[in-house]
mmCIF file of C-alpha atoms in Angstrom:
data_model
loop_
_atom_site.group_PDB
_atom_site.id
_atom_site.type_symbol
_atom_site.label_atom_id
_atom_site.label_comp_id
_atom_site.label_asym_id
_atom_site.label_seq_id
_atom_site.Cartn_x
_atom_site.Cartn_y
_atom_site.Cartn_z
ATOM 1 C CA UNK F 66 10.186 -21.614 -13.139
ATOM 2 C CA UNK F 67 9.956 -20.167 -9.626
ATOM 3 C CA UNK F 68 6.541 -20.530 -7.985
ATOM 4 C CA UNK F 69 7.036 -17.603 -5.598
ATOM 5 C CA UNK F 70 5.204 -14.478 -6.725
ATOM 6 C CA UNK F 71 7.258 -11.651 -8.187
ATOM 7 C CA UNK F 72 6.003 -8.070 -7.911
ATOM 8 C CA UNK F 73 6.389 -5.524 -10.696
ATOM 9 C CA UNK F 74 5.427 -1.941 -9.895
ATOM 10 C CA UNK F 75 4.624 -0.244 -13.173
ATOM 11 C CA UNK F 76 4.388 3.561 -13.261
ATOM 12 C CA UNK F 77 2.637 4.587 -16.509
ATOM 13 C CA UNK F 78 3.177 8.287 -15.746
ATOM 14 C CA UNK F 79 4.145 10.602 -12.905
ATOM 15 C CA UNK F 80 1.371 13.005 -13.924
ATOM 16 C CA UNK F 81 -1.567 13.593 -11.593
ATOM 17 C CA UNK F 82 -4.446 16.055 -11.827
ATOM 18 C CA UNK F 83 -4.495 16.561 -8.061
ATOM 19 C CA UNK F 84 -1.878 18.100 -5.796
ATOM 20 C CA UNK F 85 -2.616 16.523 -2.419
ATOM 21 C CA UNK F 86 -0.526 18.194 0.260
ATOM 22 C CA UNK F 87 0.886 14.963 1.606
ATOM 23 C CA UNK F 88 1.709 13.198 -1.671
ATOM 24 C CA UNK F 89 5.260 11.872 -1.599
ATOM 25 C CA UNK F 90 5.611 12.314 -5.375
ATOM 26 C CA UNK F 91 4.145 15.822 -5.515
ATOM 27 C CA UNK F 92 7.317 17.298 -7.046
ATOM 28 C CA UNK F 93 6.777 15.166 -10.188
ATOM 29 C CA UNK F 94 3.030 15.475 -10.812
ATOM 30 C CA UNK F 95 3.410 17.724 -13.861
ATOM 31 C CA UNK F 96 5.716 15.280 -15.640
ATOM 32 C CA UNK F 97 3.638 13.968 -18.559
ATOM 33 C CA UNK F 98 6.183 11.330 -19.698
ATOM 34 C CA UNK F 99 4.454 8.054 -20.561
ATOM 35 C CA UNK F 100 6.014 4.645 -20.263
ATOM 36 C CA UNK F 101 6.962 3.048 -23.588
ATOM 37 C CA UNK F 102 5.306 -0.161 -24.729
ATOM 38 C CA UNK F 103 8.731 -1.529 -25.724
ATOM 39 C CA UNK F 104 9.980 -0.912 -22.177
ATOM 40 C CA UNK F 105 7.041 -2.892 -20.800
ATOM 41 C CA UNK F 106 7.784 -5.742 -23.185
ATOM 42 C CA UNK F 107 11.444 -5.742 -22.197
ATOM 43 C CA UNK F 108 10.876 -5.675 -18.432
ATOM 44 C CA UNK F 109 8.379 -8.534 -18.712
ATOM 45 C CA UNK F 110 10.805 -10.515 -20.876
ATOM 46 C CA UNK F 111 13.503 -10.188 -18.217
ATOM 47 C CA UNK F 112 11.269 -10.960 -15.234
ATOM 48 C CA UNK F 113 9.775 -14.019 -16.916
ATOM 49 C CA UNK F 114 13.249 -15.544 -17.271
ATOM 50 C CA UNK F 115 12.910 -16.604 -13.648
ATOM 51 C CA UNK F 116 9.243 -16.062 -12.770
ATOM 52 C CA UNK F 117 5.923 -17.116 -14.220
ATOM 53 C CA UNK F 118 3.774 -15.857 -11.337
ATOM 54 C CA UNK F 119 3.808 -12.064 -11.473
ATOM 55 C CA UNK F 120 1.680 -9.398 -9.804
ATOM 56 C CA UNK F 121 1.672 -6.034 -11.560
ATOM 57 C CA UNK F 122 0.836 -2.965 -9.505
ATOM 58 C CA UNK F 123 0.002 0.233 -11.397
ATOM 59 C CA UNK F 124 0.723 3.425 -9.472
ATOM 60 C CA UNK F 125 1.743 6.992 -10.303
ATOM 61 C CA UNK F 126 1.350 9.880 -10.239
ATOM 62 C CA UNK F 127 -2.116 8.828 -11.215
ATOM 63 C CA UNK F 128 -2.089 5.794 -13.581
ATOM 64 C CA UNK F 129 -5.318 6.806 -15.308
ATOM 65 C CA UNK F 130 -3.697 10.107 -16.381
ATOM 66 C CA UNK F 131 -2.341 8.350 -19.479
ATOM 67 C CA UNK F 132 -5.933 8.047 -20.710
ATOM 68 C CA UNK F 133 -8.104 5.015 -21.331
ATOM 69 C CA UNK F 134 -6.870 4.238 -24.868
ATOM 70 C CA UNK F 135 -3.191 4.349 -23.902
ATOM 71 C CA UNK F 136 -3.771 2.228 -20.808
ATOM 72 C CA UNK F 137 -5.797 -0.265 -22.829
ATOM 73 C CA UNK F 138 -2.780 -0.667 -25.150
ATOM 74 C CA UNK F 139 -0.600 -1.293 -22.088
ATOM 75 C CA UNK F 140 -2.976 -4.076 -21.078
ATOM 76 C CA UNK F 141 -3.011 -5.526 -24.595
ATOM 77 C CA UNK F 142 0.797 -5.580 -24.515
ATOM 78 C CA UNK F 143 0.806 -7.403 -21.181
ATOM 79 C CA UNK F 144 -1.855 -9.919 -22.189
ATOM 80 C CA UNK F 145 0.030 -10.715 -25.390
ATOM 81 C CA UNK F 146 3.177 -11.376 -23.327
ATOM 82 C CA UNK F 147 1.166 -13.468 -20.881
ATOM 83 C CA UNK F 148 -0.234 -15.727 -23.583
ATOM 84 C CA UNK F 149 3.052 -16.151 -25.452
ATOM 85 C CA UNK F 150 4.969 -17.080 -22.299
ATOM 86 C CA UNK F 151 2.274 -18.947 -20.352
ATOM 87 C CA UNK F 152 2.464 -16.530 -17.437
ATOM 88 C CA UNK F 153 0.151 -16.113 -14.468
ATOM 89 C CA UNK F 154 -0.447 -12.381 -14.170
ATOM 90 C CA UNK F 155 -2.442 -10.548 -11.502
ATOM 91 C CA UNK F 156 -3.251 -6.859 -11.806
ATOM 92 C CA UNK F 157 -3.614 -4.227 -9.090
ATOM 93 C CA UNK F 158 -4.423 -0.548 -9.587
ATOM 94 C CA UNK F 159 -3.925 2.235 -7.045
ATOM 95 C CA UNK F 160 -5.924 5.271 -8.135
ATOM 96 C CA UNK F 161 -7.310 8.526 -6.774
ATOM 97 C CA UNK F 162 -10.599 7.550 -8.434
ATOM 98 C CA UNK F 163 -11.224 10.906 -10.084
ATOM 99 C CA UNK F 164 -11.184 9.705 -13.697
ATOM 100 C CA UNK F 165 -13.038 6.434 -13.223
ATOM 101 C CA UNK F 166 -16.078 5.781 -15.385
ATOM 102 C CA UNK F 167 -17.804 2.765 -16.876
ATOM 103 C CA UNK F 168 -15.108 2.319 -19.542
ATOM 104 C CA UNK F 169 -12.348 2.109 -16.958
ATOM 105 C CA UNK F 170 -14.338 -0.085 -14.624
ATOM 106 C CA UNK F 171 -15.305 -2.527 -17.381
ATOM 107 C CA UNK F 172 -11.595 -2.774 -18.217
ATOM 108 C CA UNK F 173 -10.841 -3.568 -14.552
ATOM 109 C CA UNK F 174 -13.573 -6.195 -14.603
ATOM 110 C CA UNK F 175 -12.316 -7.727 -17.849
ATOM 111 C CA UNK F 176 -8.799 -8.240 -16.481
ATOM 112 C CA UNK F 177 -9.879 -9.086 -12.930
ATOM 113 C CA UNK F 178 -8.128 -6.117 -11.328
ATOM 114 C CA UNK F 179 -7.938 -5.485 -7.616
ATOM 115 C CA UNK F 180 -8.394 -1.751 -7.210
ATOM 116 C CA UNK F 181 -7.188 0.424 -4.366
ATOM 117 C CA UNK F 182 -8.914 3.806 -4.155
ATOM 118 C CA UNK F 183 -7.348 6.668 -2.224
ATOM 119 C CA UNK F 184 -10.302 8.129 -0.358
ATOM 120 C CA UNK F 185 -10.270 9.858 3.010
ATOM 121 C CA UNK F 186 -14.015 10.445 3.517
ATOM 122 C CA UNK F 187 -16.200 13.547 3.273
ATOM 123 C CA UNK F 188 -15.629 16.068 6.046
ATOM 124 C CA UNK F 189 -14.112 19.528 5.592
ATOM 125 C CA UNK F 190 -10.695 18.529 6.935
ATOM 126 C CA UNK F 191 -10.485 15.815 4.304
ATOM 127 C CA UNK F 192 -11.739 18.046 1.495
ATOM 128 C CA UNK F 193 -8.913 20.460 2.242
ATOM 129 C CA UNK F 194 -6.297 17.739 1.777
ATOM 130 C CA UNK F 195 -7.832 15.646 -0.970
ATOM 131 C CA UNK F 196 -10.320 17.486 -3.221
ATOM 132 C CA UNK F 197 -13.294 16.015 -5.097
ATOM 133 C CA UNK F 198 -14.158 13.379 -2.487
ATOM 134 C CA UNK F 199 -17.836 13.478 -3.491
ATOM 135 C CA UNK F 200 -16.948 12.631 -7.095
ATOM 136 C CA UNK F 201 -14.704 9.793 -5.943
ATOM 137 C CA UNK F 202 -17.529 8.350 -3.869
ATOM 138 C CA UNK F 203 -19.791 8.241 -6.940
ATOM 139 C CA UNK F 204 -17.086 6.398 -8.871
ATOM 140 C CA UNK F 205 -16.608 3.921 -6.030
ATOM 141 C CA UNK F 206 -20.292 3.064 -6.347
ATOM 142 C CA UNK F 207 -19.603 2.141 -9.979
ATOM 143 C CA UNK F 208 -16.941 -0.295 -8.777
ATOM 144 C CA UNK F 209 -19.565 -1.809 -6.518
ATOM 145 C CA UNK F 210 -22.110 -1.941 -9.313
ATOM 146 C CA UNK F 211 -19.780 -3.952 -11.557
ATOM 147 C CA UNK F 212 -18.546 -6.071 -8.639
ATOM 148 C CA UNK F 213 -14.912 -5.104 -9.103
ATOM 149 C CA UNK F 214 -12.737 -6.068 -6.148
ATOM 150 C CA UNK F 215 -11.653 -2.862 -4.430
ATOM 151 C CA UNK F 216 -10.538 -1.469 -1.101
ATOM 152 C CA UNK F 217 -10.102 2.007 0.334
ATOM 153 C CA UNK F 218 -6.763 3.493 1.351
ATOM 154 C CA UNK F 219 -7.168 6.420 3.740
ATOM 155 C CA UNK F 220 -4.428 8.712 4.981
ATOM 156 C CA UNK F 221 -4.737 10.577 8.273
ATOM 157 C CA UNK F 222 -2.719 13.315 9.942
ATOM 158 C CA UNK F 223 -2.590 15.100 13.270
ATOM 159 C CA UNK F 224 -5.837 16.923 12.481
ATOM 160 C CA UNK F 225 -7.850 14.180 10.794
ATOM 161 C CA UNK F 226 -6.879 11.563 13.398
ATOM 162 C CA UNK F 227 -9.945 12.891 15.220
ATOM 163 C CA UNK F 228 -12.123 11.511 12.403
ATOM 164 C CA UNK F 229 -10.844 7.922 12.435
ATOM 165 C CA UNK F 230 -13.782 6.490 14.359
ATOM 166 C CA UNK F 231 -16.393 8.269 12.247
ATOM 167 C CA UNK F 232 -14.653 7.267 9.023
ATOM 168 C CA UNK F 233 -14.469 3.632 10.109
ATOM 169 C CA UNK F 234 -18.195 3.662 10.848
ATOM 170 C CA UNK F 235 -18.842 5.184 7.428
ATOM 171 C CA UNK F 236 -16.690 2.591 5.637
ATOM 172 C CA UNK F 237 -18.445 -0.214 7.488
ATOM 173 C CA UNK F 238 -21.847 1.226 6.589
ATOM 174 C CA UNK F 239 -20.832 1.491 2.931
ATOM 175 C CA UNK F 240 -19.170 -1.970 3.074
ATOM 176 C CA UNK F 241 -15.814 -0.709 1.843
ATOM 177 C CA UNK F 242 -12.777 -2.761 2.854
ATOM 178 C CA UNK F 243 -10.458 -0.305 4.478
ATOM 179 C CA UNK F 244 -6.826 0.479 5.249
ATOM 180 C CA UNK F 245 -5.334 3.472 7.056
ATOM 181 C CA UNK F 246 -1.879 5.004 6.889
ATOM 182 C CA UNK F 247 -0.410 8.039 8.632
ATOM 183 C CA UNK F 248 0.469 11.029 6.470
ATOM 184 C CA UNK F 249 4.137 10.806 5.479
ATOM 185 C CA UNK F 250 6.515 13.073 7.340
ATOM 186 C CA UNK F 251 8.644 13.530 4.233
ATOM 187 C CA UNK F 252 9.518 17.204 4.478
ATOM 188 C CA UNK F 253 6.656 18.454 2.270
ATOM 189 C CA UNK F 254 3.852 18.926 4.802
ATOM 190 C CA UNK F 255 3.147 21.699 7.252
ATOM 191 C CA UNK F 256 4.122 21.204 10.873
ATOM 192 C CA UNK F 257 0.506 21.239 12.077
ATOM 193 C CA UNK F 258 -0.280 18.104 10.042
ATOM 194 C CA UNK F 259 2.642 16.011 11.309
ATOM 195 C CA UNK F 260 1.423 13.221 13.549
ATOM 196 C CA UNK F 261 2.379 13.688 17.199
ATOM 197 C CA UNK F 262 3.305 10.620 19.189
ATOM 198 C CA UNK F 263 1.838 11.744 22.488
ATOM 199 C CA UNK F 264 -0.611 10.375 25.035
ATOM 200 C CA UNK F 265 -3.576 12.090 23.378
ATOM 201 C CA UNK F 266 -2.992 10.439 20.012
ATOM 202 C CA UNK F 267 -2.159 7.142 21.691
ATOM 203 C CA UNK F 268 -5.611 7.280 23.264
ATOM 204 C CA UNK F 269 -7.258 8.029 19.912
ATOM 205 C CA UNK F 270 -5.553 5.048 18.269
ATOM 206 C CA UNK F 271 -6.472 2.852 21.225
ATOM 207 C CA UNK F 272 -10.123 3.931 21.055
ATOM 208 C CA UNK F 273 -10.165 3.151 17.340
ATOM 209 C CA UNK F 274 -8.507 -0.232 17.855
ATOM 210 C CA UNK F 275 -10.997 -1.200 20.565
ATOM 211 C CA UNK F 276 -13.945 -0.057 18.457
ATOM 212 C CA UNK F 277 -12.733 -2.285 15.607
ATOM 213 C CA UNK F 278 -11.784 -5.261 17.759
ATOM 214 C CA UNK F 279 -15.097 -5.414 19.630
ATOM 215 C CA UNK F 280 -17.353 -4.327 16.761
ATOM 216 C CA UNK F 281 -19.708 -7.278 16.323
ATOM 217 C CA UNK F 282 -21.436 -5.413 13.482
ATOM 218 C CA UNK F 283 -18.258 -5.220 11.365
ATOM 219 C CA UNK F 284 -18.630 -6.480 7.783
ATOM 220 C CA UNK F 285 -15.359 -5.202 6.261
ATOM 221 C CA UNK F 286 -11.668 -6.046 6.216
ATOM 222 C CA UNK F 287 -9.531 -3.533 8.117
ATOM 223 C CA UNK F 288 -6.237 -4.722 6.681
ATOM 224 C CA UNK F 289 -4.039 -2.368 8.708
ATOM 225 C CA UNK F 290 -5.258 -3.884 11.974
ATOM 226 C CA UNK F 291 -5.656 -7.456 10.756
ATOM 227 C CA UNK F 292 -1.959 -7.811 9.918
ATOM 228 C CA UNK F 293 -0.893 -6.414 13.298
ATOM 229 C CA UNK F 294 -3.269 -8.762 15.093
ATOM 230 C CA UNK F 295 -2.058 -11.826 13.146
ATOM 231 C CA UNK F 296 1.568 -11.021 13.882
ATOM 232 C CA UNK F 297 1.095 -10.507 17.610
ATOM 233 C CA UNK F 298 -1.190 -13.518 17.977
ATOM 234 C CA UNK F 299 0.997 -15.974 16.055
ATOM 235 C CA UNK F 300 4.311 -14.519 17.303
ATOM 236 C CA UNK F 301 6.036 -15.978 14.258
ATOM 237 C CA UNK F 302 5.043 -13.737 11.343
ATOM 238 C CA UNK F 303 7.260 -10.630 11.148
ATOM 239 C CA UNK F 304 5.226 -7.492 10.524
ATOM 240 C CA UNK F 305 7.772 -6.458 7.911
ATOM 241 C CA UNK F 306 9.878 -8.865 5.897
ATOM 242 C CA UNK F 307 12.457 -7.571 3.466
ATOM 243 C CA UNK F 308 10.624 -7.836 0.146
ATOM 244 C CA UNK F 309 13.202 -6.183 -2.076
ATOM 245 C CA UNK F 310 14.506 -9.476 -3.446
ATOM 246 C CA UNK F 311 11.248 -10.279 -5.241
ATOM 247 C CA UNK F 312 10.177 -6.970 -6.747
ATOM 248 C CA UNK F 313 11.219 -4.199 -9.076
ATOM 249 C CA UNK F 314 9.691 -0.937 -10.261
ATOM 250 C CA UNK F 315 9.883 0.605 -13.724
ATOM 251 C CA UNK F 316 9.297 4.333 -14.091
ATOM 252 C CA UNK F 317 7.974 6.245 -17.155
ATOM 253 C CA UNK F 318 11.516 7.034 -18.333
ATOM 254 C CA UNK F 319 12.565 3.381 -18.115
ATOM 255 C CA UNK F 320 14.588 3.728 -14.923
ATOM 256 C CA UNK F 321 14.425 0.822 -12.491
ATOM 257 C CA UNK F 322 14.144 0.939 -8.707
ATOM 258 C CA UNK F 323 13.489 -1.708 -6.058
ATOM 259 C CA UNK F 324 9.838 -0.758 -5.522
ATOM 260 C CA UNK F 325 7.365 2.000 -6.294
ATOM 261 C CA UNK F 326 8.277 4.299 -3.414
ATOM 262 C CA UNK F 327 10.546 7.310 -3.996
ATOM 263 C CA UNK F 328 14.249 6.465 -3.886
ATOM 264 C CA UNK F 329 17.482 8.372 -4.144
ATOM 265 C CA UNK F 330 19.506 7.592 -7.272
ATOM 266 C CA UNK F 331 21.913 5.847 -4.902
ATOM 267 C CA UNK F 332 19.409 2.969 -4.838
ATOM 268 C CA UNK F 333 18.639 2.923 -8.553
ATOM 269 C CA UNK F 334 18.823 -0.593 -9.966
ATOM 270 C CA UNK F 335 19.549 0.645 -13.473
ATOM 271 C CA UNK F 336 17.742 1.468 -16.708
ATOM 272 C CA UNK F 337 15.728 -0.911 -18.849
ATOM 273 C CA UNK F 338 18.119 -0.301 -21.775
ATOM 274 C CA UNK F 339 21.023 -1.601 -19.682
ATOM 275 C CA UNK F 340 19.436 -4.711 -18.142
ATOM 276 C CA UNK F 341 19.331 -7.906 -20.188
ATOM 277 C CA UNK F 342 19.350 -10.651 -17.576
ATOM 278 C CA UNK F 343 17.279 -11.179 -14.431
ATOM 279 C CA UNK F 344 20.378 -11.512 -12.256
ATOM 280 C CA UNK F 345 21.326 -7.926 -13.103
ATOM 281 C CA UNK F 346 18.453 -6.639 -10.968
ATOM 282 C CA UNK F 347 20.401 -7.584 -7.874
ATOM 283 C CA UNK F 348 23.961 -7.533 -9.148
ATOM 284 C CA UNK F 349 24.436 -3.775 -9.131
ATOM 285 C CA UNK F 350 25.481 -0.997 -6.775
ATOM 286 C CA UNK F 351 21.950 0.315 -6.218
ATOM 287 C CA UNK F 352 20.629 -2.997 -4.952
ATOM 288 C CA UNK F 353 23.734 -3.611 -2.844
ATOM 289 C CA UNK F 354 23.360 -0.147 -1.305
ATOM 290 C CA UNK F 355 19.790 -1.004 -0.344
ATOM 291 C CA UNK F 356 20.834 -4.320 1.206
ATOM 292 C CA UNK F 357 23.527 -2.551 3.207
ATOM 293 C CA UNK F 358 20.974 0.030 4.350
ATOM 294 C CA UNK F 359 18.685 -2.769 5.545
ATOM 295 C CA UNK F 360 21.574 -4.378 7.440
ATOM 296 C CA UNK F 361 22.453 -1.062 9.101
ATOM 297 C CA UNK F 362 18.809 -0.493 10.029
ATOM 298 C CA UNK F 363 18.510 -3.963 11.570
ATOM 299 C CA UNK F 364 21.694 -3.446 13.585
ATOM 300 C CA UNK F 365 20.353 -0.143 14.903
ATOM 301 C CA UNK F 366 17.082 -1.795 15.935
ATOM 302 C CA UNK F 367 18.429 -4.845 17.769
ATOM 303 C CA UNK F 368 17.674 -3.433 21.221
ATOM 304 C CA UNK F 369 14.052 -2.558 20.459
ATOM 305 C CA UNK F 370 11.348 -4.494 22.309
ATOM 306 C CA UNK F 371 9.494 -4.982 19.033
ATOM 307 C CA UNK F 372 12.448 -6.025 16.887
ATOM 308 C CA UNK F 373 11.205 -9.606 16.426
ATOM 309 C CA UNK F 374 7.861 -8.248 15.257
ATOM 310 C CA UNK F 375 8.911 -5.433 12.959
ATOM 311 C CA UNK F 376 12.306 -6.832 11.868
ATOM 312 C CA UNK F 377 13.751 -3.355 11.421
ATOM 313 C CA UNK F 378 10.865 -2.070 9.341
ATOM 314 C CA UNK F 379 10.526 -1.234 5.667
ATOM 315 C CA UNK F 380 13.649 0.335 4.176
ATOM 316 C CA UNK F 381 11.483 2.147 1.632
ATOM 317 C CA UNK F 382 9.630 3.851 4.477
ATOM 318 C CA UNK F 383 12.949 4.739 6.108
ATOM 319 C CA UNK F 384 14.057 6.465 2.922
ATOM 320 C CA UNK F 385 10.681 8.129 2.470
ATOM 321 C CA UNK F 386 10.720 9.748 5.907
ATOM 322 C CA UNK F 387 14.437 10.606 5.602
ATOM 323 C CA UNK F 388 15.422 8.405 8.563
ATOM 324 C CA UNK F 389 17.367 5.824 6.471
ATOM 325 C CA UNK F 390 19.116 3.524 8.989
ATOM 326 C CA UNK F 391 18.030 5.421 12.096
ATOM 327 C CA UNK F 392 15.964 3.604 14.698
ATOM 328 C CA UNK F 393 13.626 6.466 15.582
ATOM 329 C CA UNK F 394 12.203 7.702 12.294
ATOM 330 C CA UNK F 395 8.567 8.554 11.659
ATOM 331 C CA UNK F 396 7.397 5.054 10.753
ATOM 332 C CA UNK F 397 9.374 3.586 13.619
ATOM 333 C CA UNK F 398 7.584 5.851 16.089
ATOM 334 C CA UNK F 399 4.195 5.140 14.518
ATOM 335 C CA UNK F 400 4.743 1.374 14.522
ATOM 336 C CA UNK F 401 5.853 1.476 18.155
ATOM 337 C CA UNK F 402 2.754 3.436 19.155
ATOM 338 C CA UNK F 403 0.413 1.057 17.341
ATOM 339 C CA UNK F 404 2.119 -2.037 18.785
ATOM 340 C CA UNK F 405 1.943 -0.506 22.265
ATOM 341 C CA UNK F 406 -1.810 -0.196 21.711
ATOM 342 C CA UNK F 407 -2.358 -3.669 20.274
ATOM 343 C CA UNK F 408 -0.089 -5.819 22.466
ATOM 344 C CA UNK F 409 -2.308 -5.761 25.589
ATOM 345 C CA UNK F 410 -5.449 -6.091 23.460
ATOM 346 C CA UNK F 411 -4.095 -9.197 21.737
ATOM 347 C CA UNK F 412 -2.915 -10.688 25.033
ATOM 348 C CA UNK F 413 -6.427 -10.327 26.437
ATOM 349 C CA UNK F 414 -7.911 -11.746 23.238
ATOM 350 C CA UNK F 415 -5.665 -14.818 23.441
ATOM 351 C CA UNK F 416 -7.093 -15.706 26.819
ATOM 352 C CA UNK F 417 -10.665 -15.157 25.680
ATOM 353 C CA UNK F 418 -10.176 -17.140 22.481
ATOM 354 C CA UNK F 419 -8.567 -20.059 24.331
ATOM 355 C CA UNK F 420 -11.626 -20.104 26.620
ATOM 356 C CA UNK F 421 -14.029 -19.994 23.683
ATOM 357 C CA UNK F 422 -15.135 -16.443 24.391
ATOM 358 C CA UNK F 423 -15.197 -15.114 20.835
ATOM 359 C CA UNK F 424 -18.733 -13.742 20.488
ATOM 360 C CA UNK F 425 -17.682 -10.286 21.671
ATOM 361 C CA UNK F 426 -15.027 -9.926 18.975
ATOM 362 C CA UNK F 427 -15.093 -8.607 15.407
ATOM 363 C CA UNK F 428 -16.603 -11.477 13.354
ATOM 364 C CA UNK F 429 -14.505 -10.672 10.262
ATOM 365 C CA UNK F 430 -11.326 -10.927 12.310
ATOM 366 C CA UNK F 431 -12.440 -14.160 13.977
ATOM 367 C CA UNK F 432 -13.324 -15.718 10.635
ATOM 368 C CA UNK F 433 -9.919 -14.775 9.204
ATOM 369 C CA UNK F 434 -8.147 -16.236 12.240
ATOM 370 C CA UNK F 435 -10.038 -19.478 11.683
ATOM 371 C CA UNK F 436 -9.128 -19.558 7.985
ATOM 372 C CA UNK F 437 -5.455 -19.005 8.871
ATOM 373 C CA UNK F 438 -5.612 -21.798 11.456
ATOM 374 C CA UNK F 439 -4.702 -19.425 14.273
ATOM 375 C CA UNK F 440 -7.732 -20.419 16.351
#
């Protein structure tokens, strides 16, 4: 058995009760197809041929749209497979939080789920993009009540970037671990929401980064910034490694793709009915096309000052923002802007840390650096 963790992205349904403007699967949210239990059994049988340490990420659509009873049967199927094959399974759920209640949360607690909740805060800009934020907040409090491990995933755009500092302060007050992502420029959002990579937004990101870095009252993980800081400080951990060799995604109709992000059929790995052996995940045209895309992307990025840090970036993101192998797509521009902000901050921090001047820095960050042996 291989000790390295394998990642299965399991999409129970594409259906979602919301229609957030920036959702990259919005064209499929009315598809009520549910994944078959036999398909789950088969994909687990194949993966476990070479892996006994598997993390299963449930995404959608909205995974809870299948209903509690149906999802509970999915979990029973997985636990039965786990026990029969002596597998180590970890479960992660990404949810909009609308349907959560005590039944769902007790299920998460029972199976030791890590839960990611899509939640962009309360103000009117956010309400326009992602409705029912107040209801989601009440459900998050239930996660806290039952001590379920959870974190918040917030998306911002060219309008809500103004709220980043306030939202961070709110998350810290509520003690919600927090991650931010820019709204995808995937062809489905209005021009006014597309993030501009100008001096004004650079300054807003820099102000946010400084607030986080020097916030001695911080009590939460800000994963987006932590990973950037680790990479720049250590100078040996690429911000993005190619992860396609140790993951696969199964959709409600049984089709297989490299991960849970949207892909063209050109990168389809196959269908569960056609795959019988683990080696077939990578021995097919779809996987080879993705590898070739990654190679092309890397070759196009060789001259970039941040190549050794970003390693060409995530090919899934390149496909999502329609840049493919180009070196100047949306995520490329965003990553460059963020690294431009963080590089001088980290360089200053290195000097302070080497001189023992750490009291002015975020205590959660400092503690993590100590745990990782970086200071």
